[in-house]
mmCIF file of N, CA and C in Angstrom:
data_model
loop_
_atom_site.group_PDB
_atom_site.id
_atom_site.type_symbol
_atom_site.label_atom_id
_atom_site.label_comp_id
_atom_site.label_asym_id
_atom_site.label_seq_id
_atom_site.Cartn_x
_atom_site.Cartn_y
_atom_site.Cartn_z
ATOM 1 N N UNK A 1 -2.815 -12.766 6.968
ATOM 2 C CA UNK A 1 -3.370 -11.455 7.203
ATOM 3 C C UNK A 1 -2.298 -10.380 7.063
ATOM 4 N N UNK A 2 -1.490 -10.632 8.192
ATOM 5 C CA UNK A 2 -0.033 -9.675 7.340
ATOM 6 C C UNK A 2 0.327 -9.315 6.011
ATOM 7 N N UNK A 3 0.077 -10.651 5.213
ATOM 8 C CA UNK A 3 0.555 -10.239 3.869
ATOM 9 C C UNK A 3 -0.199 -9.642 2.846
ATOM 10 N N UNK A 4 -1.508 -9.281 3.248
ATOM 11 C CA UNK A 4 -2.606 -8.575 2.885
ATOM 12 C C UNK A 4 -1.953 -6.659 3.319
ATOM 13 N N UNK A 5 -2.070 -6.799 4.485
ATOM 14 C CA UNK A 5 -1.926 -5.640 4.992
ATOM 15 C C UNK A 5 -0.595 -5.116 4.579
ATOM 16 N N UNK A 6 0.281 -5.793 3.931
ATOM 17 C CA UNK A 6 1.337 -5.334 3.172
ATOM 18 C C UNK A 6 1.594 -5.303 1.873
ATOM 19 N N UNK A 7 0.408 -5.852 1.295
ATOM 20 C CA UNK A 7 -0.039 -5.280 0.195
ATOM 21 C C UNK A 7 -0.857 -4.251 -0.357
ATOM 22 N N UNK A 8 -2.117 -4.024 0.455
ATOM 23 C CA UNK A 8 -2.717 -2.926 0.873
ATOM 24 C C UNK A 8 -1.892 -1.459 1.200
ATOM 25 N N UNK A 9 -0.975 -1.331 2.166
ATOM 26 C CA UNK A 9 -0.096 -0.068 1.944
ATOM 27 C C UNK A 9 0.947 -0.284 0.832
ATOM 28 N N UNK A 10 1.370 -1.331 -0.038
ATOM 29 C CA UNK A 10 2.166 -0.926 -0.952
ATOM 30 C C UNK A 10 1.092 -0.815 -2.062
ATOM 31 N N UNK A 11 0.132 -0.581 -1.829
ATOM 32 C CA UNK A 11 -1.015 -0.352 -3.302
ATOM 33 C C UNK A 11 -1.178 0.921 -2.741
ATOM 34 N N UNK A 12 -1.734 1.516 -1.171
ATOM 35 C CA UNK A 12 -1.739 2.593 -1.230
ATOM 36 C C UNK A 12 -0.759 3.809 -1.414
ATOM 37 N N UNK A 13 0.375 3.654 -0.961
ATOM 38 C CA UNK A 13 1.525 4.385 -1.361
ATOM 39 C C UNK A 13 2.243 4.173 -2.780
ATOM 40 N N UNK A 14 1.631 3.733 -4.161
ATOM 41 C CA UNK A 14 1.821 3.461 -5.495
ATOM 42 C C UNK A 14 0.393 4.396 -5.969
ATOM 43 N N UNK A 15 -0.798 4.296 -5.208
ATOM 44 C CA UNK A 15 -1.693 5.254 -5.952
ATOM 45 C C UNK A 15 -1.773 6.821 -5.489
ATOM 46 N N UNK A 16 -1.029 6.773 -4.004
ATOM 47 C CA UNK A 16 -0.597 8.052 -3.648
ATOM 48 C C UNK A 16 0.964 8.923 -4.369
ATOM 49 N N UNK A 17 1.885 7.858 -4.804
ATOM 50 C CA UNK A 17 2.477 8.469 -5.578
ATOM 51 C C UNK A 17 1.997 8.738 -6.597
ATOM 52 N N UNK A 18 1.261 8.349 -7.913
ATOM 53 C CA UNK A 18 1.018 8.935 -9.109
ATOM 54 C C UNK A 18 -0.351 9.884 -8.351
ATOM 55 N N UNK A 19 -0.697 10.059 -7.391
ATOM 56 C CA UNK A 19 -1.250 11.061 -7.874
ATOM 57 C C UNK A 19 -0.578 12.453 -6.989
ATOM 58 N N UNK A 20 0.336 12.240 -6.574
ATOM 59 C CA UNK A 20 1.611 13.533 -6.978
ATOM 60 C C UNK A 20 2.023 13.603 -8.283
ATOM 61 N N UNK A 21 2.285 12.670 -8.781
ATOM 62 C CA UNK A 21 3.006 12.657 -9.688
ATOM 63 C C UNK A 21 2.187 13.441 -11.409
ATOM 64 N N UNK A 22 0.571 12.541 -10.905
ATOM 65 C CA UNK A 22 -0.054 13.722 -11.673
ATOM 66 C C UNK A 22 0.256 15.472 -11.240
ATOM 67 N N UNK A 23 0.009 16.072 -10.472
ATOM 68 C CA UNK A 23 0.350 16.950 -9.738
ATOM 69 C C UNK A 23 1.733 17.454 -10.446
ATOM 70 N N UNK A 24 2.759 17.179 -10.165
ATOM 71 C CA UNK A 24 3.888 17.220 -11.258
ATOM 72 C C UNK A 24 3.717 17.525 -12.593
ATOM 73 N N UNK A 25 3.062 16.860 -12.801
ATOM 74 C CA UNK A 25 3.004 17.157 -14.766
ATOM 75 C C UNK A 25 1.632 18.070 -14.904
ATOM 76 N N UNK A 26 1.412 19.149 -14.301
ATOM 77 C CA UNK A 26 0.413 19.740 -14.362
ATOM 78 C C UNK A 26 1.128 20.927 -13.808
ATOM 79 N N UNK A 27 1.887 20.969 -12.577
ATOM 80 C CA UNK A 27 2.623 22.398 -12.540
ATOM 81 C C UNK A 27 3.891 22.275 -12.377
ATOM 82 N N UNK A 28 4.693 20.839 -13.028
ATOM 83 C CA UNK A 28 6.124 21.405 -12.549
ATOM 84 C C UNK A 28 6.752 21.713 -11.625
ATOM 85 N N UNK A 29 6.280 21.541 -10.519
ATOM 86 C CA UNK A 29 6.887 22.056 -9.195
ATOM 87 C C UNK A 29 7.523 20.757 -8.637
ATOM 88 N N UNK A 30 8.867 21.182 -8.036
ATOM 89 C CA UNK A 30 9.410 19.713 -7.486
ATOM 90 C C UNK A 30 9.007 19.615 -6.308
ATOM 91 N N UNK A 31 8.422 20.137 -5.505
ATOM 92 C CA UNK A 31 7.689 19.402 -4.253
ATOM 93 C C UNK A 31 7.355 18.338 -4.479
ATOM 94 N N UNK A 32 5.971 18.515 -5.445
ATOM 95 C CA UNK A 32 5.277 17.525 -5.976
ATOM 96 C C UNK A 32 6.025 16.021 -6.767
ATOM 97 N N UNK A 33 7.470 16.756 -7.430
ATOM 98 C CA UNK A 33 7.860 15.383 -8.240
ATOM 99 C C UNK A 33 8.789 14.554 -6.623
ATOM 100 N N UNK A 34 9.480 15.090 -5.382
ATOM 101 C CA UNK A 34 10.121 14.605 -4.688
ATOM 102 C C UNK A 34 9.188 13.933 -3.666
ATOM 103 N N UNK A 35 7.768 14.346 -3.598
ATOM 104 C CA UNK A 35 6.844 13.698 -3.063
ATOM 105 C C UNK A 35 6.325 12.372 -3.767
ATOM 106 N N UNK A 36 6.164 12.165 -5.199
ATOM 107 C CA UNK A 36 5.954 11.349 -5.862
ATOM 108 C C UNK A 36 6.744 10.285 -5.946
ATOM 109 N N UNK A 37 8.335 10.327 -6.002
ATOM 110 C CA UNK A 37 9.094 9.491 -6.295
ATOM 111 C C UNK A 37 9.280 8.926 -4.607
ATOM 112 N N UNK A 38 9.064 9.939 -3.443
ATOM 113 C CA UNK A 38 9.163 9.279 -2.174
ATOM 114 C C UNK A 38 8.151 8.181 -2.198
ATOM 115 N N UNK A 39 6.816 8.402 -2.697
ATOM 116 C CA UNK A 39 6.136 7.209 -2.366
ATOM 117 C C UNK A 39 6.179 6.068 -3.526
ATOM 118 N N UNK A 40 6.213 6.203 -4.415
ATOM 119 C CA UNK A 40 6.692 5.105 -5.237
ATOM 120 C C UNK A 40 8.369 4.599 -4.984
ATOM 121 N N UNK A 41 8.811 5.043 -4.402
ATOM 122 C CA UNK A 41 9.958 4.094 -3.949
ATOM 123 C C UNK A 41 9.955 3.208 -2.514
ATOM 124 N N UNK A 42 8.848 4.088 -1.829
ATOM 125 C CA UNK A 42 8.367 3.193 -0.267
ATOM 126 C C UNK A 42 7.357 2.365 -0.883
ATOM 127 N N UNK A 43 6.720 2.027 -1.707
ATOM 128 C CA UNK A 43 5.574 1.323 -2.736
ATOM 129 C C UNK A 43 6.438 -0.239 -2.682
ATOM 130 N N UNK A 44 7.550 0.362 -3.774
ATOM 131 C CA UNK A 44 8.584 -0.191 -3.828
ATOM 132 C C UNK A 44 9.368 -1.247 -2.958
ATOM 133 N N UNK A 45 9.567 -0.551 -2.055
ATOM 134 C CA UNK A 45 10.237 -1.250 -0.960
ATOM 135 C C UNK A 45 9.288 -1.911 -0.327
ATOM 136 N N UNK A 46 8.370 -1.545 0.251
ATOM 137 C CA UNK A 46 6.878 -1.854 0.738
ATOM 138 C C UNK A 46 6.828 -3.904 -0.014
ATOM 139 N N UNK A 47 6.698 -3.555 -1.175
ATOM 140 C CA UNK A 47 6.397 -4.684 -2.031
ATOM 141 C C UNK A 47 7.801 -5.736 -2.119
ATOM 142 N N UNK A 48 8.846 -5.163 -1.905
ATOM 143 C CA UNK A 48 10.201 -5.751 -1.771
ATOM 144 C C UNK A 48 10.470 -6.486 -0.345
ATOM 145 N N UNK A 49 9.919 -6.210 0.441
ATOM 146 C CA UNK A 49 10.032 -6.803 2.157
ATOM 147 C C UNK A 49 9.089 -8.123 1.688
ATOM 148 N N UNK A 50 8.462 -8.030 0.967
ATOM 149 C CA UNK A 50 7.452 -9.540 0.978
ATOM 150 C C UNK A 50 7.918 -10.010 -0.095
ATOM 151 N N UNK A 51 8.532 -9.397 -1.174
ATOM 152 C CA UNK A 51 9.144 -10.389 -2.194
ATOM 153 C C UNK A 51 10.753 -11.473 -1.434
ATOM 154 N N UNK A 52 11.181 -10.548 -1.179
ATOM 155 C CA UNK A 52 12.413 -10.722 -1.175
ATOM 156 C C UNK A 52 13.163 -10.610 -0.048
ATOM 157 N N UNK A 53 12.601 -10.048 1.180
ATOM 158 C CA UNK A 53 13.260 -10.335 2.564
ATOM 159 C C UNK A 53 12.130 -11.245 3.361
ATOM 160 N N UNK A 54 11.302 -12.152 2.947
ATOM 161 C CA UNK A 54 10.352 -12.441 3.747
ATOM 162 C C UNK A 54 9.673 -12.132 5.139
ATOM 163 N N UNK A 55 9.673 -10.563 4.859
ATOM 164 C CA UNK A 55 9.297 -9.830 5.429
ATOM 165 C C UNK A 55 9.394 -9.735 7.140
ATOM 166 N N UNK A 56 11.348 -9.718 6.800
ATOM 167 C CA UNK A 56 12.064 -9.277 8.157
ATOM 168 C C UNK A 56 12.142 -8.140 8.128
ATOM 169 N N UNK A 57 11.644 -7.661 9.018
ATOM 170 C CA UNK A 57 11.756 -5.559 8.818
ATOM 171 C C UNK A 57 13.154 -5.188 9.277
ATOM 172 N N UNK A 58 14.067 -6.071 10.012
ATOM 173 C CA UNK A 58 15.272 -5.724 10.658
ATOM 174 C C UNK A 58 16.553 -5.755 9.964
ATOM 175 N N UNK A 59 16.300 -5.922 8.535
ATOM 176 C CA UNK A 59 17.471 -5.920 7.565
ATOM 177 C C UNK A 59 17.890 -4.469 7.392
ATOM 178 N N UNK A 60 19.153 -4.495 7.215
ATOM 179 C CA UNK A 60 19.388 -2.494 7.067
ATOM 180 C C UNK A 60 19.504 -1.920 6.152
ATOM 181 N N UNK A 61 19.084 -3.097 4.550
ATOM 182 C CA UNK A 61 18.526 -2.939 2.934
ATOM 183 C C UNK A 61 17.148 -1.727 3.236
ATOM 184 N N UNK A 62 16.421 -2.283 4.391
ATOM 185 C CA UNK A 62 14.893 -1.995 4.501
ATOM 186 C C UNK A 62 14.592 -0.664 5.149
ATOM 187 N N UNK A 63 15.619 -0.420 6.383
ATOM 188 C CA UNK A 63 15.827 0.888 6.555
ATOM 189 C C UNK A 63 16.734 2.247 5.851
ATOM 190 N N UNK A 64 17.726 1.593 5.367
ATOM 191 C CA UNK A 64 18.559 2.455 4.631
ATOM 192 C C UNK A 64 17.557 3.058 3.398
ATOM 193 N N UNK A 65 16.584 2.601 2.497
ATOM 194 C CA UNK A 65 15.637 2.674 1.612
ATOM 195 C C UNK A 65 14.898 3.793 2.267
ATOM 196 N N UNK A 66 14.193 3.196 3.603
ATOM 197 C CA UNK A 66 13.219 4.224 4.307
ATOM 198 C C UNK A 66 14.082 5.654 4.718
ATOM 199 N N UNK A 67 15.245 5.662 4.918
ATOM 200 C CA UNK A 67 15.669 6.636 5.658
ATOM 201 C C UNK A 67 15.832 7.605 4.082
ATOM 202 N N UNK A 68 16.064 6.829 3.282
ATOM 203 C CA UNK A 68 16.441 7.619 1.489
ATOM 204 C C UNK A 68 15.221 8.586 1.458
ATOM 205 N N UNK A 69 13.944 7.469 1.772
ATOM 206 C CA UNK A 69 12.732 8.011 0.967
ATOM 207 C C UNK A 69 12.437 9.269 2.168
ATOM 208 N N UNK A 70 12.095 9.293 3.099
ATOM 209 C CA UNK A 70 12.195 10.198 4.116
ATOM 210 C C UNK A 70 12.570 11.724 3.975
ATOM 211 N N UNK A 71 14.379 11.326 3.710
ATOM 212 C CA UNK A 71 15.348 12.610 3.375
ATOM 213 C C UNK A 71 14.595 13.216 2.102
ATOM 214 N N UNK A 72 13.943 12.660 1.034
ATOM 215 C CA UNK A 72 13.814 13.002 -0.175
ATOM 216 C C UNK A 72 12.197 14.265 0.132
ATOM 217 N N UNK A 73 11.439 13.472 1.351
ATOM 218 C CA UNK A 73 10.569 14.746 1.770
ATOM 219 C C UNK A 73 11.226 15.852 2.609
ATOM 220 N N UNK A 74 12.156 15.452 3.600
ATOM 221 C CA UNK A 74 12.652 16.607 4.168
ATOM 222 C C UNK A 74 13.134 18.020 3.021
ATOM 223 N N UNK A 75 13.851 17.101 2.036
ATOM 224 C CA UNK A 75 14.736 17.487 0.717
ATOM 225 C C UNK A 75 13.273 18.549 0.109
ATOM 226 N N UNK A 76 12.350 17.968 0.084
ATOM 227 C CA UNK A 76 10.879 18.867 -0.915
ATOM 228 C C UNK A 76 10.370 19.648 0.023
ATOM 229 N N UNK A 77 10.662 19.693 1.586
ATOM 230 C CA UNK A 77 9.756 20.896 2.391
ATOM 231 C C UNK A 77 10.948 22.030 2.494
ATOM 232 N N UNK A 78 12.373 21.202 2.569
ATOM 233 C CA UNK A 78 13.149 22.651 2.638
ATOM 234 C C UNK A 78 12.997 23.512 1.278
ATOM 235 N N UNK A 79 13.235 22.723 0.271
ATOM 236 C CA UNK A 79 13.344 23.546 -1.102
ATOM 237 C C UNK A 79 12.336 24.117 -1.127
ATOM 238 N N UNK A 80 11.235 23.722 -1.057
ATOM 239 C CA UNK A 80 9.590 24.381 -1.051
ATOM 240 C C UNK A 80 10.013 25.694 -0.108
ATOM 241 N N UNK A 81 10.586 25.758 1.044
ATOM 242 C CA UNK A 81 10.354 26.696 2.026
ATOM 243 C C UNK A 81 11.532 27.932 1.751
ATOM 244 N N UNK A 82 12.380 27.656 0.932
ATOM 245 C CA UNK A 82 13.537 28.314 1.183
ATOM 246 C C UNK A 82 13.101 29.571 0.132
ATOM 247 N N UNK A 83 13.962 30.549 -0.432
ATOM 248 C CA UNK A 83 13.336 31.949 -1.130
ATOM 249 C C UNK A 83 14.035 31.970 -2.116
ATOM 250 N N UNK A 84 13.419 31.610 -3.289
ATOM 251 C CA UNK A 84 14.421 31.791 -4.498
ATOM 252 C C UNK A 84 14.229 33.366 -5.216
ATOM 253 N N UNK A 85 15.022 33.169 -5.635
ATOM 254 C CA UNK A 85 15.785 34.939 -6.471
ATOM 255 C C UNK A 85 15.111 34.883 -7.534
ATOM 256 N N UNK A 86 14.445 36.095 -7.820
ATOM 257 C CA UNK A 86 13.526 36.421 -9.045
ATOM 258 C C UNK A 86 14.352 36.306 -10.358
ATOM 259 N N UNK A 87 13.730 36.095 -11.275
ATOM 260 C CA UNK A 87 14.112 35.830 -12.617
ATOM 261 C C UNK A 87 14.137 37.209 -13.084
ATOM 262 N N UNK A 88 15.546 37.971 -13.563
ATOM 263 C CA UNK A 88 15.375 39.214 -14.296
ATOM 264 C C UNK A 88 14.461 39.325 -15.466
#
């Protein structure tokens, strides 16, 4: 049952990234591309804890990844929020 349910969020966070990622290629905005690549890399990892750590969550491969993907949204709400300088 576990290994269902950890396939299930790494399918949902792979169809929630492309569809940022559509989002991206429609306006260019990097919110959207640093939101996209956050969840296809937790997809990623998601699918990597059951390949390849037999799904010990306490390895620090598994958090160091999560803490990446994380920073990479903090990284898209500051840039999103901050005031950029008009184009002459």
């Amino acid at each position: 049952m576990r290994e269902f349910l950890l396939g299930g969020t790494a399918t949902f966070y792979f169809v929630i990234g492309f569809f940022f990622l559509r989002f991206w290629k429609t306006t260019k905005d990097r919110f959207f591309f640093f939101f996209a690549m956050s969840f296809l890399i937790e997809s990623a990892n998601r699918a990597s804890l059951y390949l390849f750590f037999n799904m010990q969550e306490d390895t620090p491969t598994y958090y160091l990844i999560r803490l990446f993907v994380y920073s990479l949204i903090a990284v898209a709400i500051i840039d999103k929020n901050r005031p950029h300088k008009p184009q002459p």
